Amino acid sequence: MKKIILSIIFCSSLWSLINCQNVMLPKQPEKPIVPSSFVHASNEFGINVLEQLNPSPPEDANEEARSQYPEPKNVLISPFGLVSSMAMMYEGANGQTADQFAKVMKFDQMDKSTIPKAVHDGYDSIKSLTGLTYRMANALIGQDGIGFTDAYSKMIQDNFQAQSFESNVDLNDLNKIFADNMIERMIKAKPSDISMMLVDGTYFHGKWMYPFYEDESHIDTFFGRNDVTYNNVTFMRKFGRFGFTYLSDVEADMIEFPFEGDQIAFYGILPRDPNDDLSDIRSSLNVSYIEKMINKLSYKMDSTVELPRLNVDHEEEQLSEILMKMGITDAFGNDAKFGSISTQPAHLTRVMHRSRMIIDEHDGKRPANNDDDDSATGVAPLFYNFNHPFYYLIRHKQTGQIYMMGEVHTF
């Protein structure tokens, strides 16, 4: 039987009552945030897409039925990036094509004219922050002679961090808009046999509010499902006052790791069962539930956390199929109506989404006068070890906007 030091160890200790009393704790709202219509639509869409990418069998499925489902995979998406690309297509759609985008994306619950500004403001609100880097770039590539309208090309450039190209464009020119936003070699071959191809890329790397020091990082084992182990995984370690709460209905713990400035935070959701496939978490999450649980975070006790370094570069290839399954069907066929985008009939041939995220110490060097303040000497009543599958999201604390989310199952 594998031996795992897991999740939570409760100890009786007075240390947490006397230690960190003078530490500046993250700001916590008095009640759950009520996200704006755009943020709610963005987050809900991301949650739904992630559930489609790692489908779970029904609870009452027998063993044979369950065996037909693949093992869950590592996934990373950017809900904000995805919705920004969907919104720019919605802005150029007409008739039933626009109606389908509106229904699936919940854009029908807001004034269409406000959406470009919502995307623009959402990007500015994180891009302007110090201590972290979030970048987004979008491109709409059309067949030669598609005839993108000047008004549409200008609108997406002004509001959606996007440009339009015809497929005969030089590949280096096409990739430059992504490379300028930290996303290297986004498109590896010049698109061919397309009507329109939608490309979205995002990047995130942040500096912690409470640094993980490099001299605390160590090599250990990550335990996958069904007794699969991954050795030589680097884990960061930190002793401190992290926000935590127990999600009783999914038997998991949520821990908050704020980034510098305390406006953006990484939230890890760690099952107490190391063999959990995250299906209960995946199916239980919704926008209101996330905000409610985050509002319950407690900062009253010290904890020691171990979090693996992550350098994730994930390209999702199933989005076209997922969007059609969700109800956006006309956009991918001859019934597509994109009269505001092009002077010629056009439809979506492919949707490409790629996200890169780095979670590491971010040059976390221990200050020379801080030798005594380390997790090796701290005695914490709580211990959270992310050494088995977990769910995570990166969220703006004032607006609730989720910029990145995903799952870790393997290394």
PDB file of N, CA and C in Angstrom, residues 37-39 83-84 86-88 90-91 107 109-122 159-160:
ATOM      1  N   SER A  37     -22.428  40.360 -15.264  1.00  0.00           N
ATOM      2  CA  SER A  37     -22.999  39.413 -16.231  1.00  0.00           C
ATOM      3  C   SER A  37     -21.921  38.820 -17.123  1.00  0.00           C
ATOM      4  N   PHE A  38     -20.964  39.651 -17.536  1.00  0.00           N
ATOM      5  CA  PHE A  38     -19.901  39.143 -18.405  1.00  0.00           C
ATOM      6  C   PHE A  38     -19.000  38.170 -17.658  1.00  0.00           C
ATOM      7  N   VAL A  39     -18.586  38.521 -16.445  1.00  0.00           N
ATOM      8  CA  VAL A  39     -17.717  37.639 -15.665  1.00  0.00           C
ATOM      9  C   VAL A  39     -18.429  36.322 -15.375  1.00  0.00           C
ATOM     10  N   VAL A  83     -13.613  33.095 -23.856  1.00  0.00           N
ATOM     11  CA  VAL A  83     -14.813  33.909 -24.029  1.00  0.00           C
ATOM     12  C   VAL A  83     -14.520  35.144 -24.873  1.00  0.00           C
ATOM     13  N   SER A  84     -13.316  35.684 -24.752  1.00  0.00           N
ATOM     14  CA  SER A  84     -12.973  36.841 -25.587  1.00  0.00           C
ATOM     15  C   SER A  84     -13.005  36.459 -27.064  1.00  0.00           C
ATOM     16  N   MET A  86     -14.759  33.944 -28.368  1.00  0.00           N
ATOM     17  CA  MET A  86     -16.158  33.689 -28.713  1.00  0.00           C
ATOM     18  C   MET A  86     -16.925  35.006 -28.890  1.00  0.00           C
ATOM     19  N   ALA A  87     -16.612  35.964 -28.033  1.00  0.00           N
ATOM     20  CA  ALA A  87     -17.305  37.253 -28.100  1.00  0.00           C
ATOM     21  C   ALA A  87     -16.989  37.984 -29.394  1.00  0.00           C
ATOM     22  N   MET A  88     -15.760  37.861 -29.866  1.00  0.00           N
ATOM     23  CA  MET A  88     -15.422  38.578 -31.100  1.00  0.00           C
ATOM     24  C   MET A  88     -16.109  37.931 -32.309  1.00  0.00           C
ATOM     25  N   TYR A  90     -19.107  36.478 -31.990  1.00  0.00           N
ATOM     26  CA  TYR A  90     -20.492  36.898 -31.766  1.00  0.00           C
ATOM     27  C   TYR A  90     -20.725  38.305 -32.307  1.00  0.00           C
ATOM     28  N   GLU A  91     -19.752  39.180 -32.132  1.00  0.00           N
ATOM     29  CA  GLU A  91     -19.893  40.551 -32.619  1.00  0.00           C
ATOM     30  C   GLU A  91     -20.022  40.606 -34.138  1.00  0.00           C
ATOM     31  N   PHE A 107     -24.690  35.380 -23.520  1.00  0.00           N
ATOM     32  CA  PHE A 107     -24.604  36.774 -23.935  1.00  0.00           C
ATOM     33  C   PHE A 107     -25.986  37.391 -24.095  1.00  0.00           C
ATOM     34  N   GLN A 109     -28.093  37.632 -21.974  1.00  0.00           N
ATOM     35  CA  GLN A 109     -28.463  38.256 -20.710  1.00  0.00           C
ATOM     36  C   GLN A 109     -27.782  39.608 -20.511  1.00  0.00           C
ATOM     37  N   MET A 110     -27.145  40.118 -21.565  1.00  0.00           N
ATOM     38  CA  MET A 110     -26.482  41.416 -21.454  1.00  0.00           C
ATOM     39  C   MET A 110     -26.642  42.194 -22.751  1.00  0.00           C
ATOM     40  N   ASP A 111     -26.412  43.484 -22.672  1.00  0.00           N
ATOM     41  CA  ASP A 111     -26.477  44.357 -23.835  1.00  0.00           C
ATOM     42  C   ASP A 111     -25.275  44.055 -24.731  1.00  0.00           C
ATOM     43  N   LYS A 112     -25.533  43.688 -25.975  1.00  0.00           N
ATOM     44  CA  LYS A 112     -24.454  43.295 -26.890  1.00  0.00           C
ATOM     45  C   LYS A 112     -23.408  44.388 -27.044  1.00  0.00           C
ATOM     46  N   SER A 113     -23.838  45.631 -26.996  1.00  0.00           N
ATOM     47  CA  SER A 113     -22.900  46.739 -27.206  1.00  0.00           C
ATOM     48  C   SER A 113     -21.891  46.883 -26.072  1.00  0.00           C
ATOM     49  N   THR A 114     -22.173  46.257 -24.916  1.00  0.00           N
ATOM     50  CA  THR A 114     -21.261  46.386 -23.767  1.00  0.00           C
ATOM     51  C   THR A 114     -20.169  45.313 -23.753  1.00  0.00           C
ATOM     52  N   ILE A 115     -20.296  44.295 -24.591  1.00  0.00           N
ATOM     53  CA  ILE A 115     -19.376  43.160 -24.513  1.00  0.00           C
ATOM     54  C   ILE A 115     -17.948  43.520 -24.922  1.00  0.00           C
ATOM     55  N   PRO A 116     -17.723  44.227 -26.040  1.00  0.00           N
ATOM     56  CA  PRO A 116     -16.336  44.574 -26.374  1.00  0.00           C
ATOM     57  C   PRO A 116     -15.626  45.334 -25.259  1.00  0.00           C
ATOM     58  N   LYS A 117     -16.321  46.271 -24.622  1.00  0.00           N
ATOM     59  CA  LYS A 117     -15.703  47.025 -23.525  1.00  0.00           C
ATOM     60  C   LYS A 117     -15.428  46.120 -22.325  1.00  0.00           C
ATOM     61  N   ALA A 118     -16.319  45.159 -22.072  1.00  0.00           N
ATOM     62  CA  ALA A 118     -16.102  44.235 -20.953  1.00  0.00           C
ATOM     63  C   ALA A 118     -14.836  43.420 -21.166  1.00  0.00           C
ATOM     64  N   VAL A 119     -14.601  42.968 -22.400  1.00  0.00           N
ATOM     65  CA  VAL A 119     -13.370  42.234 -22.707  1.00  0.00           C
ATOM     66  C   VAL A 119     -12.165  43.152 -22.566  1.00  0.00           C
ATOM     67  N   HIS A 120     -12.261  44.327 -23.138  1.00  0.00           N
ATOM     68  CA  HIS A 120     -11.160  45.294 -23.072  1.00  0.00           C
ATOM     69  C   HIS A 120     -10.803  45.622 -21.628  1.00  0.00           C
ATOM     70  N   ASP A 121     -11.802  45.898 -20.806  1.00  0.00           N
ATOM     71  CA  ASP A 121     -11.556  46.258 -19.404  1.00  0.00           C
ATOM     72  C   ASP A 121     -11.036  45.066 -18.606  1.00  0.00           C
ATOM     73  N   GLY A 122     -11.554  43.873 -18.902  1.00  0.00           N
ATOM     74  CA  GLY A 122     -11.093  42.682 -18.195  1.00  0.00           C
ATOM     75  C   GLY A 122      -9.637  42.389 -18.459  1.00  0.00           C
ATOM     76  N   ASN A 159     -10.472  46.065 -29.244  1.00  0.00           N
ATOM     77  CA  ASN A 159     -11.131  45.540 -28.048  1.00  0.00           C
ATOM     78  C   ASN A 159     -10.761  44.114 -27.655  1.00  0.00           C
ATOM     79  N   PHE A 160     -10.310  43.313 -28.601  1.00  0.00           N
ATOM     80  CA  PHE A 160     -10.146  41.884 -28.332  1.00  0.00           C
ATOM     81  C   PHE A 160      -8.701  41.403 -28.433  1.00  0.00           C
TER      82      PHE A 160
END
